[in-house]
Coordinates of C-alpha atoms in Angstrom, one line a residue:
M1 CA 89.8 112.7 119.6
L2 CA 88.4 112.5 115.4
S3 CA 85.1 112.0 118.0
K4 CA 84.4 116.2 118.4
I5 CA 85.7 116.6 115.2
N6 CA 81.8 118.3 113.0
S7 CA 84.1 120.6 110.9
P8 CA 87.8 122.1 110.5
S9 CA 86.3 125.4 112.7
D10 CA 86.7 122.1 115.7
I11 CA 90.5 121.8 115.2
K12 CA 91.9 125.1 114.8
T13 CA 91.5 125.9 118.7
M14 CA 93.4 122.9 119.7
K15 CA 96.7 122.2 121.6
Y16 CA 99.2 120.7 119.5
S17 CA 99.3 117.9 122.1
E18 CA 95.7 117.2 121.4
L19 CA 96.8 117.9 117.4
E20 CA 99.1 114.2 117.6
G21 CA 96.2 112.2 119.1
L22 CA 93.9 113.2 116.5
A23 CA 96.3 112.4 114.4
S24 CA 96.4 108.7 115.6
D25 CA 93.1 108.7 115.7
I26 CA 92.3 109.5 111.6
R27 CA 95.3 107.5 110.5
E28 CA 93.5 105.1 113.0
R29 CA 90.2 105.0 111.2
I30 CA 91.9 105.2 107.8
T31 CA 93.5 101.9 108.0
D32 CA 90.3 99.9 109.3
V33 CA 88.1 101.1 106.7
V34 CA 90.7 100.4 103.7
S35 CA 91.6 97.1 105.1
K36 CA 87.8 96.8 104.8
N37 CA 86.2 98.3 102.1
G38 CA 90.2 98.7 100.0
G39 CA 90.9 102.6 98.7
H40 CA 94.3 104.4 98.7
L41 CA 96.5 103.9 101.6
A42 CA 100.0 105.1 101.3
S43 CA 99.4 108.6 100.4
N44 CA 96.3 108.8 102.8
L45 CA 98.8 107.9 106.1
G46 CA 101.5 110.1 104.2
A47 CA 98.4 113.3 104.2
V48 CA 97.4 113.4 107.9
E49 CA 99.8 116.3 109.4
L50 CA 99.6 118.4 106.4
T51 CA 95.7 117.7 105.8
I52 CA 95.2 118.8 109.5
A53 CA 97.7 122.3 108.7
L54 CA 96.1 122.9 105.7
H55 CA 92.2 123.0 107.4
R56 CA 94.3 124.9 110.5
C57 CA 95.7 127.6 108.3
F58 CA 93.1 128.8 105.8
D59 CA 89.4 129.1 106.0
F60 CA 88.0 126.5 103.7
P61 CA 85.7 126.4 101.8
K62 CA 85.9 130.2 101.8
D63 CA 89.8 129.5 100.6
K64 CA 90.0 126.5 98.2
L65 CA 91.7 123.3 98.5
I66 CA 92.5 121.6 95.3
F67 CA 93.8 118.2 95.7
D68 CA 96.0 117.0 93.4
V69 CA 95.0 112.6 92.1
G70 CA 92.3 113.3 95.5
H71 CA 93.3 110.2 96.1
Q72 CA 95.2 111.9 99.5
C73 CA 91.9 113.4 100.6
Y74 CA 90.7 111.0 103.5
T75 CA 91.8 112.5 106.0
H76 CA 90.4 115.5 104.3
K77 CA 86.7 114.2 104.4
L78 CA 87.6 113.3 107.4
L79 CA 87.6 116.5 108.9
T80 CA 85.3 117.8 106.7
G81 CA 81.8 116.7 108.7
R82 CA 82.3 113.3 106.4
A83 CA 83.5 111.2 109.6
D84 CA 79.9 109.0 110.0
E85 CA 79.8 108.6 106.5
F86 CA 83.2 107.2 106.1
D87 CA 82.6 103.5 106.9
T88 CA 80.6 103.8 103.3
L89 CA 84.0 104.7 101.4
R90 CA 83.7 103.5 98.1
K91 CA 80.6 101.3 98.7
K92 CA 77.5 102.4 96.4
D93 CA 76.7 105.7 97.4
G94 CA 78.7 106.2 99.9
L95 CA 81.5 108.1 99.4
S96 CA 83.6 108.4 96.9
G97 CA 87.4 107.6 97.2
F98 CA 88.3 110.5 95.5
T99 CA 87.8 114.4 96.0
N100 CA 84.0 114.9 94.4
R101 CA 82.5 117.9 94.2
F102 CA 79.4 116.8 94.3
E103 CA 79.5 115.3 97.4
S104 CA 80.7 118.5 99.8
E105 CA 81.6 121.9 99.0
Y106 CA 84.4 121.0 100.5
D107 CA 85.9 119.7 97.1
T108 CA 86.6 122.1 94.8
L109 CA 86.9 120.3 92.1
T110 CA 86.3 116.7 91.5
A111 CA 89.7 114.4 90.9
G112 CA 91.2 111.0 89.9
H113 CA 93.8 112.1 87.6
S114 CA 97.3 113.3 87.9
G115 CA 98.7 116.4 87.1
P116 CA 95.5 119.2 86.8
S117 CA 95.7 120.9 90.1
V118 CA 98.0 123.2 88.7
S119 CA 96.0 124.7 85.8
Q120 CA 93.2 124.3 87.8
G121 CA 94.4 126.7 90.6
L122 CA 96.0 128.8 88.4
G123 CA 92.3 129.5 87.0
I124 CA 90.2 130.3 90.4
A125 CA 93.2 132.2 91.6
A126 CA 93.1 134.4 88.0
A127 CA 89.0 134.1 88.5
N128 CA 89.3 135.7 92.3
K129 CA 91.4 138.3 91.2
L130 CA 89.2 139.5 88.3
C131 CA 86.1 139.8 90.7
G132 CA 87.9 140.9 93.5
D133 CA 87.4 137.7 95.9
D134 CA 91.3 137.6 98.1
S135 CA 90.7 134.6 99.1
Y136 CA 93.7 132.0 98.8
V137 CA 93.9 129.1 96.2
V138 CA 95.5 126.0 97.2
S139 CA 96.8 122.7 94.8
V140 CA 98.8 120.5 96.8
V141 CA 100.3 117.7 94.9
G142 CA 102.2 114.9 95.3
D143 CA 106.4 114.4 93.3
G144 CA 104.9 111.4 91.6
S145 CA 103.1 113.9 90.0
F146 CA 105.9 116.3 89.2
T147 CA 106.1 113.3 86.0
N148 CA 103.5 114.6 84.0
G149 CA 103.9 117.3 81.4
L150 CA 100.8 119.5 82.6
V151 CA 102.2 120.4 85.6
Y152 CA 105.3 122.1 83.9
E153 CA 102.9 123.8 81.7
A154 CA 100.8 125.2 84.8
L155 CA 104.6 126.5 86.0
N156 CA 105.2 128.4 83.2
N157 CA 102.4 130.8 83.3
C158 CA 102.7 131.0 87.1
Y159 CA 103.9 134.7 86.5
D160 CA 101.2 136.5 87.2
K161 CA 102.7 137.6 91.3
D162 CA 99.6 139.1 92.6
L163 CA 97.0 135.6 92.0
K164 CA 97.1 134.5 95.5
L165 CA 97.6 130.7 94.8
I166 CA 99.8 128.5 96.5
V167 CA 101.1 124.6 96.0
V168 CA 102.3 122.8 97.8
I169 CA 104.6 120.3 96.7
N170 CA 104.0 117.2 98.3
D171 CA 107.6 115.1 98.9
N172 CA 106.9 111.6 99.7
E173 CA 108.7 109.5 97.6
M174 CA 111.6 111.5 95.6
S175 CA 113.7 114.1 95.3
I176 CA 112.4 117.2 93.9
S177 CA 114.9 119.7 95.3
S178 CA 118.6 119.7 95.1
N179 CA 119.0 120.0 98.8
V180 CA 122.3 118.0 100.5
G181 CA 124.0 118.3 103.1
N182 CA 124.1 119.6 106.2
M183 CA 124.5 123.2 105.4
S184 CA 121.5 123.2 103.4
K185 CA 119.1 121.1 106.4
Y186 CA 120.4 124.1 108.7
F187 CA 119.4 126.8 106.0
S188 CA 116.6 124.6 105.4
K189 CA 115.5 124.3 109.1
L190 CA 116.5 128.4 109.7
R191 CA 114.1 129.3 107.3
T192 CA 110.8 127.2 107.6
S193 CA 110.8 128.5 112.3
K194 CA 108.7 131.5 112.7
C195 CA 111.5 133.8 114.3
Y196 CA 113.2 133.0 111.3
F197 CA 110.2 134.9 109.7
R198 CA 109.8 137.9 112.9
F199 CA 112.7 138.9 111.6
K200 CA 112.6 139.1 108.0
H201 CA 109.4 141.0 108.4
N202 CA 111.2 143.3 111.5
L203 CA 113.6 144.2 109.5
K204 CA 112.6 144.7 106.1
N205 CA 110.0 147.5 108.5
V206 CA 113.1 149.5 110.1
C207 CA 114.7 149.7 106.7
M208 CA 111.8 151.1 105.0
K209 CA 111.1 153.8 108.1
I210 CA 115.2 155.5 106.6
P211 CA 114.1 158.2 104.5
F212 CA 115.7 157.6 101.2
I213 CA 118.1 154.9 101.9
G214 CA 115.5 152.5 103.2
K215 CA 114.3 151.1 100.2
G216 CA 117.2 150.1 98.7
L217 CA 118.8 148.7 102.0
V218 CA 115.3 146.3 101.9
N219 CA 116.4 145.7 97.5
V220 CA 120.3 144.9 99.3
F221 CA 119.3 142.7 102.3
V222 CA 117.2 140.7 99.4
A223 CA 119.8 140.0 96.9
I224 CA 121.9 139.1 99.9
R225 CA 119.6 136.3 100.7
D226 CA 118.6 135.0 97.1
F227 CA 122.4 134.6 96.7
F228 CA 122.7 132.4 99.6
K229 CA 119.4 130.6 99.2
K230 CA 120.8 129.9 95.6
I231 CA 124.1 128.2 96.3
L232 CA 124.1 126.9 99.6
I233 CA 119.8 125.7 99.9
T234 CA 118.1 125.2 96.5
D235 CA 121.4 125.2 93.9
K236 CA 119.9 125.5 90.6
G237 CA 117.1 123.6 90.9
V238 CA 113.7 123.9 89.0
F239 CA 111.7 125.8 91.3
S240 CA 114.6 128.3 92.0
S241 CA 115.0 128.7 88.6
L242 CA 111.6 130.2 88.4
D243 CA 110.6 133.6 89.3
I244 CA 108.5 132.5 91.9
K245 CA 108.9 133.2 95.9
N246 CA 109.6 129.2 96.9
L247 CA 109.9 128.1 101.2
G248 CA 110.5 125.1 102.8
P249 CA 111.3 121.7 102.8
V250 CA 109.3 121.2 105.4
D251 CA 108.4 118.6 108.1
G252 CA 105.3 117.7 106.8
H253 CA 104.4 115.5 109.5
D254 CA 105.6 119.4 112.3
I255 CA 102.5 120.4 112.4
Q256 CA 102.8 123.4 114.3
K257 CA 105.9 124.1 111.5
M258 CA 103.9 123.8 108.9
E259 CA 101.2 126.3 110.5
D260 CA 104.4 129.1 110.4
V261 CA 105.6 128.2 106.5
F262 CA 101.7 128.3 105.8
N263 CA 100.9 131.9 107.4
E264 CA 104.1 133.5 105.8
A265 CA 102.8 132.2 101.7
K266 CA 99.8 133.3 103.2
A267 CA 101.5 137.1 104.4
S268 CA 102.9 136.9 101.0
G269 CA 100.3 137.6 99.1
E270 CA 102.0 136.3 96.3
C271 CA 101.9 133.3 94.1
C272 CA 104.1 130.4 95.9
F273 CA 105.4 127.1 96.4
V274 CA 106.3 125.8 99.4
L275 CA 107.8 122.0 99.8
V276 CA 107.1 119.8 102.6
K277 CA 108.2 116.4 103.1
T278 CA 106.7 113.0 104.1
K279 CA 107.3 109.7 104.8
K280 CA 104.5 107.3 102.8
G281 CA 102.2 104.9 104.9
K282 CA 103.4 106.6 108.1
G283 CA 101.9 105.2 111.1
Y284 CA 101.2 101.8 109.6
E285 CA 104.9 99.6 109.1
K286 CA 104.2 97.5 106.5
A287 CA 102.5 100.7 104.5
E288 CA 105.7 102.6 105.4
T289 CA 108.7 99.7 104.3
N290 CA 106.5 98.9 101.4
P291 CA 104.8 102.0 100.4
E292 CA 104.2 101.1 96.4
H293 CA 102.6 97.3 97.6
Y294 CA 100.3 99.6 99.9
H295 CA 99.4 102.2 97.4
S296 CA 96.3 101.1 96.1
V297 CA 95.1 97.7 97.9
G298 CA 91.8 95.5 98.0
K299 CA 90.4 94.3 101.6
F300 CA 93.2 93.0 103.9
S301 CA 94.4 92.2 107.3
T302 CA 96.3 95.0 109.4
E303 CA 97.5 92.1 111.4
T304 CA 99.0 90.0 108.7
G305 CA 98.5 93.0 105.7
V306 CA 98.4 92.9 101.8
L307 CA 98.7 89.0 101.1
P308 CA 100.0 88.3 97.6
S309 CA 97.3 87.2 95.0
T310 CA 96.9 83.6 94.3
S311 CA 95.2 83.7 91.3
K312 CA 96.0 85.2 88.0
T313 CA 94.5 88.5 86.6
F314 CA 95.0 89.7 83.4
S315 CA 96.9 91.7 84.1
D316 CA 98.7 89.1 85.3
V317 CA 98.7 86.7 82.4
F318 CA 100.0 90.1 79.7
G319 CA 102.3 90.4 82.5
D320 CA 103.8 86.8 81.9
I321 CA 102.8 86.7 77.9
V322 CA 104.9 90.0 77.2
V323 CA 107.8 88.6 79.1
D324 CA 107.4 85.1 76.9
R325 CA 107.5 86.6 73.4
A326 CA 110.1 89.2 74.9
E327 CA 112.6 86.3 75.0
K328 CA 112.1 84.5 71.4
D329 CA 112.0 88.4 69.7
D330 CA 114.4 90.7 71.0
K331 CA 113.1 93.8 69.4
I332 CA 110.2 93.2 72.0
T333 CA 110.2 96.5 74.0
A334 CA 107.8 97.0 77.3
L335 CA 106.5 100.3 78.8
T336 CA 104.6 101.6 81.3
A337 CA 103.6 105.4 83.3
A338 CA 104.2 104.9 86.7
M339 CA 101.5 101.5 87.4
C340 CA 105.0 98.3 86.8
E341 CA 103.3 96.1 89.5
G342 CA 100.1 97.1 88.2
T343 CA 99.8 96.4 84.9
G344 CA 101.4 93.0 85.6
L345 CA 105.1 93.9 84.1
L346 CA 107.3 94.2 87.0
E347 CA 108.5 90.6 85.8
F348 CA 109.3 92.3 82.5
S349 CA 111.6 94.2 84.3
K350 CA 113.9 93.0 86.4
K351 CA 114.7 90.0 83.5
Y352 CA 114.7 92.3 80.7
P353 CA 115.6 96.1 82.5
D354 CA 117.0 97.0 79.4
R355 CA 113.8 96.6 77.0
F356 CA 111.9 98.5 80.0
F357 CA 110.6 102.3 80.0
D358 CA 108.3 103.7 83.3
V359 CA 108.6 107.6 82.0
G360 CA 106.4 107.9 85.3
I361 CA 103.0 109.5 85.1
A362 CA 103.3 111.2 81.1
E363 CA 100.8 108.8 79.4
E364 CA 101.8 111.2 76.3
H365 CA 105.4 110.9 76.2
E366 CA 104.5 107.3 77.1
L367 CA 104.0 106.8 73.0
S368 CA 105.5 109.4 71.2
F369 CA 109.1 107.6 73.0
A370 CA 107.3 104.0 71.8
S371 CA 107.0 106.2 68.5
G372 CA 110.7 106.9 68.7
L373 CA 111.5 102.6 69.5
A374 CA 109.7 101.9 66.8
A375 CA 110.8 104.1 64.3
G376 CA 113.9 103.0 65.4
G377 CA 112.8 99.7 64.5
M378 CA 112.0 97.9 68.0
K379 CA 108.5 96.5 68.9
P380 CA 107.3 98.8 71.7
V381 CA 104.4 97.6 74.1
C382 CA 102.4 100.2 75.7
A383 CA 100.4 99.2 78.6
V384 CA 98.3 101.8 80.3
Y385 CA 94.6 101.7 82.3
S386 CA 92.4 102.0 79.7
T387 CA 91.1 105.7 82.1
F388 CA 94.6 106.7 81.4
A389 CA 94.5 106.0 78.1
Q390 CA 92.0 109.2 77.2
R391 CA 95.2 111.6 77.6
V392 CA 97.1 109.3 74.5
Y393 CA 94.7 109.9 72.1
D394 CA 96.9 112.2 69.9
Q395 CA 99.6 110.5 70.1
A396 CA 98.0 107.8 69.1
F397 CA 96.9 109.4 66.1
H398 CA 99.7 111.8 65.2
D399 CA 103.1 109.5 66.4
F400 CA 102.2 106.6 64.8
S401 CA 98.6 106.4 62.7
V402 CA 100.2 109.2 60.7
Q403 CA 103.3 107.4 60.9
K404 CA 102.5 103.8 59.4
L405 CA 104.7 102.9 62.8
P406 CA 103.7 99.8 65.2
C407 CA 102.1 99.7 68.7
V408 CA 100.9 97.4 71.1
L409 CA 98.5 99.2 73.1
A410 CA 97.7 97.0 75.8
L411 CA 94.9 98.6 78.3
D412 CA 94.6 97.0 81.6
R413 CA 91.1 97.9 83.2
C414 CA 88.8 98.6 80.8
G415 CA 85.4 98.4 81.1
F416 CA 83.0 98.9 84.9
V417 CA 86.1 99.1 87.8
P418 CA 84.5 98.1 90.9
D419 CA 85.5 101.3 93.2
D420 CA 87.3 103.9 92.0
G421 CA 84.1 105.6 90.5
I422 CA 83.1 108.0 87.7
T423 CA 87.1 109.2 87.0
H424 CA 88.3 105.7 86.5
Q425 CA 85.9 103.1 84.5
G426 CA 87.8 101.3 81.3
L427 CA 83.9 102.6 79.4
F428 CA 85.4 105.3 76.4
D429 CA 88.1 103.5 75.2
V430 CA 86.8 101.6 72.6
S431 CA 84.1 104.4 71.2
M432 CA 87.2 107.3 70.9
F433 CA 90.2 104.7 69.2
T434 CA 88.2 103.2 67.2
S435 CA 87.9 106.9 64.9
I436 CA 91.5 106.4 64.5
P437 CA 92.4 105.1 61.1
D438 CA 94.3 102.5 60.1
L439 CA 93.9 100.7 64.3
T440 CA 93.4 97.7 65.2
V441 CA 91.1 96.9 68.4
Y442 CA 90.3 93.4 70.0
S443 CA 89.1 92.7 73.3
P444 CA 89.6 88.5 74.7
E445 CA 86.7 87.8 77.1
T446 CA 89.4 84.4 78.3
Y447 CA 93.2 84.1 78.9
D448 CA 93.4 82.0 75.8
E449 CA 91.9 84.4 73.3
M450 CA 94.5 87.6 75.4
E451 CA 97.4 85.2 74.1
S452 CA 96.7 84.9 70.9
S453 CA 95.3 88.4 70.6
F454 CA 99.1 89.5 71.3
D455 CA 100.1 87.5 68.9
K456 CA 98.3 89.4 66.0
A457 CA 98.4 92.2 67.5
L458 CA 102.1 92.0 67.4
S459 CA 102.8 91.3 64.1
E460 CA 100.5 94.3 63.0
K461 CA 102.1 97.1 61.2
N462 CA 99.9 99.8 62.7
V463 CA 98.9 100.6 65.8
S464 CA 96.8 97.5 67.8
V465 CA 95.0 97.9 71.0
V466 CA 94.3 95.0 72.8
R467 CA 92.2 96.1 75.5
Y468 CA 91.3 93.3 79.1
P469 CA 89.0 94.2 82.2
K470 CA 90.1 94.8 86.1
G471 CA 90.3 91.4 88.3
T472 CA 90.0 87.5 87.1
E473 CA 88.8 85.8 84.2
A474 CA 85.4 84.3 84.2
K475 CA 84.9 81.0 85.4
Y476 CA 81.5 79.2 83.5
D477 CA 81.2 76.4 80.9
R478 CA 82.5 77.8 77.9
S479 CA 82.6 74.0 76.1
G480 CA 79.3 75.5 73.5
F481 CA 81.5 78.0 72.1
V482 CA 83.5 77.6 68.7
Y483 CA 86.2 79.6 68.6
N484 CA 86.9 80.5 64.6
K485 CA 90.6 81.7 64.8
S486 CA 91.0 83.4 62.0
R487 CA 88.0 85.8 62.2
D488 CA 88.4 85.9 65.9
I489 CA 84.6 84.7 66.7
S490 CA 83.6 82.7 69.2
V491 CA 79.7 81.3 67.9
Y492 CA 77.3 79.6 70.3
G493 CA 73.6 78.4 69.9
D494 CA 71.5 77.6 66.9
Y495 CA 72.3 78.8 63.5
N496 CA 68.9 80.4 61.9
A497 CA 67.7 81.0 65.4
D498 CA 64.7 83.9 66.3
V499 CA 67.4 85.8 69.2
V500 CA 70.9 86.8 68.4
I501 CA 72.8 88.2 70.4
V502 CA 76.7 89.9 69.7
T503 CA 79.0 90.7 72.6
Y504 CA 82.1 91.0 73.5
G505 CA 84.3 90.5 76.6
R506 CA 84.0 89.8 79.9
I507 CA 79.4 90.5 79.3
T508 CA 79.3 87.8 77.2
E509 CA 79.2 86.1 80.8
Q510 CA 76.1 87.8 81.0
A511 CA 74.5 87.2 77.3
Y512 CA 76.0 83.3 77.8
K513 CA 73.6 83.5 81.2
A514 CA 70.5 84.7 79.5
A515 CA 71.3 83.0 76.3
K516 CA 69.7 79.6 78.7
I517 CA 66.9 81.3 80.4
L518 CA 65.6 82.3 76.6
R519 CA 66.2 78.6 75.2
K520 CA 63.4 78.0 77.3
Y521 CA 60.4 80.3 75.2
T522 CA 63.3 80.2 71.7
S523 CA 66.0 79.8 70.4
V524 CA 69.4 81.6 70.5
M525 CA 72.8 81.8 69.1
I526 CA 75.2 84.2 70.8
I527 CA 78.4 85.6 68.3
K528 CA 81.2 87.1 71.1
L529 CA 83.4 89.4 69.3
V530 CA 87.6 88.9 70.0
K531 CA 88.8 91.5 67.4
I532 CA 86.3 94.1 67.6
Y533 CA 87.1 96.2 65.5
P534 CA 87.8 96.6 62.5
C535 CA 84.3 94.2 62.6
D536 CA 83.5 91.3 60.9
Y537 CA 79.8 92.7 59.5
E538 CA 79.0 90.3 56.4
T539 CA 79.8 87.7 58.9
I540 CA 77.2 88.8 61.1
L541 CA 74.8 89.3 58.6
N542 CA 75.2 86.4 57.5
A543 CA 74.5 84.0 60.9
V544 CA 71.4 86.9 61.7
T545 CA 69.2 86.1 58.4
G546 CA 66.0 85.4 59.7
A547 CA 66.1 86.8 63.1
K548 CA 63.3 88.3 64.8
V549 CA 66.1 90.7 67.1
V550 CA 69.8 91.4 67.0
Y551 CA 70.4 92.5 70.6
L552 CA 73.7 94.5 70.4
L553 CA 75.2 94.1 74.3
E554 CA 78.5 96.5 75.0
E555 CA 80.5 96.8 78.3
G556 CA 80.7 100.6 77.1
I557 CA 79.6 103.7 76.6
K558 CA 76.8 103.8 73.2
S559 CA 78.1 107.0 71.6
G560 CA 80.1 105.8 69.2
G561 CA 80.5 102.2 70.5
I562 CA 80.7 98.5 68.2
S563 CA 77.3 98.3 68.6
E564 CA 75.9 101.7 67.2
K565 CA 79.0 100.3 64.3
I566 CA 76.7 96.7 64.0
A567 CA 73.1 98.2 64.2
A568 CA 74.4 101.0 61.5
F569 CA 75.8 98.5 59.7
L570 CA 72.6 96.1 59.9
S571 CA 70.7 99.4 58.5
G572 CA 68.9 98.2 55.8
K573 CA 70.3 94.9 55.3
F574 CA 68.3 93.6 58.2
G575 CA 64.6 92.8 58.2
G576 CA 64.4 91.4 61.9
K577 CA 64.2 94.2 65.6
T578 CA 67.6 95.5 66.1
V579 CA 68.8 96.7 70.4
I580 CA 71.0 98.2 71.4
R581 CA 72.3 97.6 75.5
A582 CA 75.0 100.2 76.2
V583 CA 75.7 102.5 78.7
E584 CA 73.8 105.4 77.0
N585 CA 76.3 108.1 77.1
S586 CA 76.4 108.8 81.1
C587 CA 79.2 108.0 83.0
A588 CA 79.2 104.8 86.0
F589 CA 79.4 106.2 89.9
H590 CA 81.6 104.3 92.2
A591 CA 80.1 100.4 93.0
T592 CA 81.6 96.7 92.7
V593 CA 81.2 95.3 88.8
D594 CA 78.1 93.1 89.6
E595 CA 76.5 96.6 91.0
L596 CA 76.7 98.5 88.4
T597 CA 76.1 95.4 85.9
D598 CA 72.9 95.8 87.2
Y599 CA 72.8 99.2 87.3
F600 CA 72.9 99.5 83.5
G601 CA 70.2 97.0 83.1
M602 CA 73.3 94.1 81.4
T603 CA 72.4 91.0 83.9
A604 CA 71.6 87.7 82.7
E605 CA 67.9 87.8 84.5
K606 CA 67.3 92.0 83.1
I607 CA 68.6 91.0 79.5
A608 CA 67.0 88.2 78.8
K609 CA 63.7 89.9 79.8
E610 CA 64.3 92.8 77.1
I611 CA 65.4 90.8 74.2
S612 CA 61.9 88.6 75.2
E613 CA 59.8 91.7 75.6
N614 CA 61.3 93.0 72.0
V615 CA 60.9 89.2 70.5
V616 CA 57.0 89.1 72.1
S617 CA 56.7 92.7 69.9
Q618 CA 57.9 91.0 66.8
D619 CA 55.6 88.8 66.7

């Protein structure tokens, strides 16, 4: 069936029996490709019929479809002319693992973070109204996103009933509404049937034809309906308390039933909510039984499933460190924003449940809550992915720095992040957080440096950031590095060298390999910073005296980065040439770490070539 689909118009005339075969084909294709390329599996398998129903009921891209986060858009891609390219999912120059407005006209906006879809949908619907456009806007939001405060800020502004915005709430994990008992199930089934909608509209039409009292009768019937709906169905839930039409819940795997409800939502001509209940991982038993484990996966065998990794990652080591320190200090608490397993805090959550807090997808709340813990005498450790830490700048400044309260911000997935693309790169945290007063940043390259960094961060009296990459510690010969623990600097190579490379973190491996190439022609020293901010400028200045070239290598954004800060300090004090190699104020695409390293000129060979060219120019 899937091979016959070139655009959404091809599914609009299909029979429901054919659609069942299509859904099965789609699940098989998604599972096969994700097993080879990695990606988000459980959420995509759960949204297959929902996506089919949406494309049958709406006229995309004239109507606009917005997926919150975008990690459930694989069926959408397969239905919108990208099936032939689907094997390139998450590969360099291939399809993005999220919606991407530069990839297809069907992708209204580029997505990757949770929460903005209702706000964005409201904005587009308001623009349509101002322009006289009668198109619909559909925002699809997973129930997990309802732990994000931005969604509620948007709901607070859904007061204009004339906006053609339909918010589809995909309840695939936890209960949002208060639907309980058999009566609730019966009325929910009744209210999502085509017969019920037809009866309701016919009754209204008949009443409106009765002179003088027709409109009054309609209002009476509506009041009676709402009274029983409130008692028997929604029971003062968040959606019933808002003065907005809401439909459902409806079975998110029953295409015909969803079409009835979506068509009713369209017929209303006003802003409304549709609650859809789906099952994550549907169609692949291993993902159905353990959807969290199959949320985001690497390559795996479809027969054996995702097997536990035997290699320790930085996230695993962080988890071990915080468990060990918490055993010795009962003031240590650990917090995460719906990323318990991803950040390595699963063991902590089991061993110290009273000191573990998963706040949901609410990074801002995570830090504000942590500031309260700190004010109460606790030592909060907040685990956040670097890309999502962009949301907590205000809290790090206002709730910690201004208050002079301690907090350890453990930033996972810093630097280049493979495959997930532009929205998930960890390139901006250094530039951002180093503008906050009295904040300290550590960027360890090894597990030993990570342990030392956390111990120092836990002793700080203000905010400390410990940042580390996704994956495992690089394996190469570090025996030539001499670590000065008090200054948090490691030095490799020749003192009074012609070339001094200053760097930090994972990219040090490329600096080391470049130095091995360069030492055939010139003398080289590497200064590896572990505490990268505040930076030990005087030690760097003393080390570079007499050098021809100082090469500042940074796996992060150049603007506002550590390299710029060092270059500014050396200006007027150092007589040689200063070269910065960092990400030049651009966003990184989806590719492997090696491919990104090569693209941004940070491989050992490219570093060596650039340095040698500058040494020659100095001669």
